[in-house]
Amino acid sequence: MGGFPWTELNQAKEFAYYVQYGMTPVCRRSRRLPRSPRSCSGRKDQIGAVARRRYADLVAVQGDPLKDITELERVRFVMKGGVVYLSK
């Protein structure tokens, strides 16, 4: 698959297009990784958990994106580096 002009398409729809053209939902792919990014990063004490004094990058949706990938188009919560940027 090639790229597309980001100015001409809602970027959140990208996941649905991947599934429409044959990819399994993105979340399923990450489960097949042999080691977690946390264990590979050398920063186990800072990432990999939602806890005090840890970095947190989270995106939350209401439904299950494995059942309906378009849930990723309706993000309700975003946290990056422990700072909340969106909360609906």
mmCIF file with all atom_site columns, C-alpha atoms in Angstrom:
data_model
loop_
_atom_site.group_PDB
_atom_site.id
_atom_site.type_symbol
_atom_site.label_atom_id
_atom_site.label_alt_id
_atom_site.label_comp_id
_atom_site.label_asym_id
_atom_site.label_entity_id
_atom_site.label_seq_id
_atom_site.pdbx_PDB_ins_code
_atom_site.Cartn_x
_atom_site.Cartn_y
_atom_site.Cartn_z
_atom_site.occupancy
_atom_site.B_iso_or_equiv
_atom_site.pdbx_formal_charge
_atom_site.auth_seq_id
_atom_site.auth_comp_id
_atom_site.auth_asym_id
_atom_site.auth_atom_id
_atom_site.pdbx_PDB_model_num
ATOM 1  C CA . MET A 1 1  ? 0.000   0.000   0.000  1.00 0.00 ? 1  MET A CA 1
ATOM 2  C CA . GLY A 1 2  ? 1.177   3.457   -0.750 1.00 0.00 ? 2  GLY A CA 1
ATOM 3  C CA . GLY A 1 3  ? 0.756   6.714   1.019  1.00 0.00 ? 3  GLY A CA 1
ATOM 4  C CA . PHE A 1 4  ? -1.961  9.241   0.438  1.00 0.00 ? 4  PHE A CA 1
ATOM 5  C CA . PRO A 1 5  ? -2.278  13.004  0.836  1.00 0.00 ? 5  PRO A CA 1
ATOM 6  C CA . TRP A 1 6  ? -3.034  13.610  4.521  1.00 0.00 ? 6  TRP A CA 1
ATOM 7  C CA . THR A 1 7  ? -4.757  16.866  3.643  1.00 0.00 ? 7  THR A CA 1
ATOM 8  C CA . GLU A 1 8  ? -7.374  15.083  1.498  1.00 0.00 ? 8  GLU A CA 1
ATOM 9  C CA . LEU A 1 9  ? -8.448  12.303  3.857  1.00 0.00 ? 9  LEU A CA 1
ATOM 10 C CA . ASN A 1 10 ? -9.461  12.023  7.492  1.00 0.00 ? 10 ASN A CA 1
ATOM 11 C CA . GLN A 1 11 ? -6.413  10.293  8.985  1.00 0.00 ? 11 GLN A CA 1
ATOM 12 C CA . ALA A 1 12 ? -8.527  8.302   11.445 1.00 0.00 ? 12 ALA A CA 1
ATOM 13 C CA . LYS A 1 13 ? -10.086 6.413   8.520  1.00 0.00 ? 13 LYS A CA 1
ATOM 14 C CA . GLU A 1 14 ? -6.715  4.859   7.660  1.00 0.00 ? 14 GLU A CA 1
ATOM 15 C CA . PHE A 1 15 ? -7.290  1.876   9.990  1.00 0.00 ? 15 PHE A CA 1
ATOM 16 C CA . ALA A 1 16 ? -10.649 1.080   8.384  1.00 0.00 ? 16 ALA A CA 1
ATOM 17 C CA . TYR A 1 17 ? -9.053  1.183   4.928  1.00 0.00 ? 17 TYR A CA 1
ATOM 18 C CA . TYR A 1 18 ? -6.368  -1.280  6.023  1.00 0.00 ? 18 TYR A CA 1
ATOM 19 C CA . VAL A 1 19 ? -9.045  -3.711  7.197  1.00 0.00 ? 19 VAL A CA 1
ATOM 20 C CA . GLN A 1 20 ? -11.195 -3.101  4.106  1.00 0.00 ? 20 GLN A CA 1
ATOM 21 C CA . TYR A 1 21 ? -8.256  -4.068  1.889  1.00 0.00 ? 21 TYR A CA 1
ATOM 22 C CA . GLY A 1 22 ? -7.424  -7.255  3.764  1.00 0.00 ? 22 GLY A CA 1
ATOM 23 C CA . MET A 1 23 ? -5.329  -6.502  6.839  1.00 0.00 ? 23 MET A CA 1
ATOM 24 C CA . THR A 1 24 ? -6.499  -7.861  10.140 1.00 0.00 ? 24 THR A CA 1
ATOM 25 C CA . PRO A 1 25 ? -7.219  -5.159  12.728 1.00 0.00 ? 25 PRO A CA 1
ATOM 26 C CA . VAL A 1 26 ? -4.025  -3.402  13.752 1.00 0.00 ? 26 VAL A CA 1
ATOM 27 C CA . CYS A 1 27 ? -4.448  -4.403  17.390 1.00 0.00 ? 27 CYS A CA 1
ATOM 28 C CA . ARG A 1 28 ? -4.218  -8.083  16.506 1.00 0.00 ? 28 ARG A CA 1
ATOM 29 C CA . ARG A 1 29 ? -0.880  -7.618  14.767 1.00 0.00 ? 29 ARG A CA 1
ATOM 30 C CA . SER A 1 30 ? 0.751   -6.206  17.881 1.00 0.00 ? 30 SER A CA 1
ATOM 31 C CA . ARG A 1 31 ? -0.158  -9.342  19.852 1.00 0.00 ? 31 ARG A CA 1
ATOM 32 C CA . ARG A 1 32 ? 2.119   -11.415 17.638 1.00 0.00 ? 32 ARG A CA 1
ATOM 33 C CA . LEU A 1 33 ? 5.257   -9.504  18.588 1.00 0.00 ? 33 LEU A CA 1
ATOM 34 C CA . PRO A 1 34 ? 7.709   -11.818 20.374 1.00 0.00 ? 34 PRO A CA 1
ATOM 35 C CA . ARG A 1 35 ? 8.752   -9.181  22.917 1.00 0.00 ? 35 ARG A CA 1
ATOM 36 C CA . SER A 1 36 ? 6.969   -6.107  24.119 1.00 0.00 ? 36 SER A CA 1
ATOM 37 C CA . PRO A 1 37 ? 8.344   -2.656  23.282 1.00 0.00 ? 37 PRO A CA 1
ATOM 38 C CA . ARG A 1 38 ? 8.767   -2.183  27.025 1.00 0.00 ? 38 ARG A CA 1
ATOM 39 C CA . SER A 1 39 ? 11.232  -5.049  27.309 1.00 0.00 ? 39 SER A CA 1
ATOM 40 C CA . CYS A 1 40 ? 13.157  -3.924  24.220 1.00 0.00 ? 40 CYS A CA 1
ATOM 41 C CA . SER A 1 41 ? 13.460  -0.275  25.190 1.00 0.00 ? 41 SER A CA 1
ATOM 42 C CA . GLY A 1 42 ? 15.676  -0.585  28.255 1.00 0.00 ? 42 GLY A CA 1
ATOM 43 C CA . ARG A 1 43 ? 13.203  1.663   30.116 1.00 0.00 ? 43 ARG A CA 1
ATOM 44 C CA . LYS A 1 44 ? 11.115  -0.917  31.982 1.00 0.00 ? 44 LYS A CA 1
ATOM 45 C CA . ASP A 1 45 ? 11.058  1.296   35.058 1.00 0.00 ? 45 ASP A CA 1
ATOM 46 C CA . GLN A 1 46 ? 9.410   4.166   33.150 1.00 0.00 ? 46 GLN A CA 1
ATOM 47 C CA . ILE A 1 47 ? 7.004   2.596   30.636 1.00 0.00 ? 47 ILE A CA 1
ATOM 48 C CA . GLY A 1 48 ? 4.670   -0.344  30.258 1.00 0.00 ? 48 GLY A CA 1
ATOM 49 C CA . ALA A 1 49 ? 2.219   0.399   33.042 1.00 0.00 ? 49 ALA A CA 1
ATOM 50 C CA . VAL A 1 50 ? -0.270  3.027   34.036 1.00 0.00 ? 50 VAL A CA 1
ATOM 51 C CA . ALA A 1 51 ? 1.170   4.013   37.390 1.00 0.00 ? 51 ALA A CA 1
ATOM 52 C CA . ARG A 1 52 ? 2.652   6.933   39.260 1.00 0.00 ? 52 ARG A CA 1
ATOM 53 C CA . ARG A 1 53 ? 6.047   8.118   37.948 1.00 0.00 ? 53 ARG A CA 1
ATOM 54 C CA . ARG A 1 54 ? 5.612   6.288   34.636 1.00 0.00 ? 54 ARG A CA 1
ATOM 55 C CA . TYR A 1 55 ? 5.076   7.699   31.175 1.00 0.00 ? 55 TYR A CA 1
ATOM 56 C CA . ALA A 1 56 ? 1.650   7.005   29.786 1.00 0.00 ? 56 ALA A CA 1
ATOM 57 C CA . ASP A 1 57 ? 0.625   7.188   26.139 1.00 0.00 ? 57 ASP A CA 1
ATOM 58 C CA . LEU A 1 58 ? -2.989  6.044   25.926 1.00 0.00 ? 58 LEU A CA 1
ATOM 59 C CA . VAL A 1 59 ? -5.818  6.274   23.440 1.00 0.00 ? 59 VAL A CA 1
ATOM 60 C CA . ALA A 1 60 ? -9.257  5.095   24.519 1.00 0.00 ? 60 ALA A CA 1
ATOM 61 C CA . VAL A 1 61 ? -12.426 4.386   22.582 1.00 0.00 ? 61 VAL A CA 1
ATOM 62 C CA . GLN A 1 62 ? -15.816 3.290   23.835 1.00 0.00 ? 62 GLN A CA 1
ATOM 63 C CA . GLY A 1 63 ? -16.226 0.103   21.793 1.00 0.00 ? 63 GLY A CA 1
ATOM 64 C CA . ASP A 1 64 ? -14.027 -2.798  20.785 1.00 0.00 ? 64 ASP A CA 1
ATOM 65 C CA . PRO A 1 65 ? -11.817 -1.946  17.767 1.00 0.00 ? 65 PRO A CA 1
ATOM 66 C CA . LEU A 1 66 ? -11.230 -5.657  17.148 1.00 0.00 ? 66 LEU A CA 1
ATOM 67 C CA . LYS A 1 67 ? -14.955 -5.995  16.390 1.00 0.00 ? 67 LYS A CA 1
ATOM 68 C CA . ASP A 1 68 ? -15.398 -2.596  14.712 1.00 0.00 ? 68 ASP A CA 1
ATOM 69 C CA . ILE A 1 69 ? -12.182 -0.956  13.546 1.00 0.00 ? 69 ILE A CA 1
ATOM 70 C CA . THR A 1 70 ? -14.037 2.324   12.954 1.00 0.00 ? 70 THR A CA 1
ATOM 71 C CA . GLU A 1 71 ? -14.097 2.773   16.747 1.00 0.00 ? 71 GLU A CA 1
ATOM 72 C CA . LEU A 1 72 ? -10.606 4.223   16.236 1.00 0.00 ? 72 LEU A CA 1
ATOM 73 C CA . GLU A 1 73 ? -12.276 7.108   14.396 1.00 0.00 ? 73 GLU A CA 1
ATOM 74 C CA . ARG A 1 74 ? -14.118 8.045   17.601 1.00 0.00 ? 74 ARG A CA 1
ATOM 75 C CA . VAL A 1 75 ? -11.339 8.546   20.117 1.00 0.00 ? 75 VAL A CA 1
ATOM 76 C CA . ARG A 1 76 ? -12.647 9.631   23.513 1.00 0.00 ? 76 ARG A CA 1
ATOM 77 C CA . PHE A 1 77 ? -9.449  9.939   25.536 1.00 0.00 ? 77 PHE A CA 1
ATOM 78 C CA . VAL A 1 78 ? -5.813  10.752  24.719 1.00 0.00 ? 78 VAL A CA 1
ATOM 79 C CA . MET A 1 79 ? -2.887  10.833  27.140 1.00 0.00 ? 79 MET A CA 1
ATOM 80 C CA . LYS A 1 80 ? 0.726   11.373  26.091 1.00 0.00 ? 80 LYS A CA 1
ATOM 81 C CA . GLY A 1 81 ? 3.600   11.388  28.501 1.00 0.00 ? 81 GLY A CA 1
ATOM 82 C CA . GLY A 1 82 ? 1.150   11.331  31.368 1.00 0.00 ? 82 GLY A CA 1
ATOM 83 C CA . VAL A 1 83 ? -0.607  14.522  30.200 1.00 0.00 ? 83 VAL A CA 1
ATOM 84 C CA . VAL A 1 84 ? -4.291  14.327  29.213 1.00 0.00 ? 84 VAL A CA 1
ATOM 85 C CA . TYR A 1 85 ? -4.924  16.036  25.858 1.00 0.00 ? 85 TYR A CA 1
ATOM 86 C CA . LEU A 1 86 ? -8.500  14.888  25.265 1.00 0.00 ? 86 LEU A CA 1
ATOM 87 C CA . SER A 1 87 ? -11.204 13.585  27.566 1.00 0.00 ? 87 SER A CA 1
ATOM 88 C CA . LYS A 1 88 ? -14.817 13.309  26.360 1.00 0.00 ? 88 LYS A CA 1
#
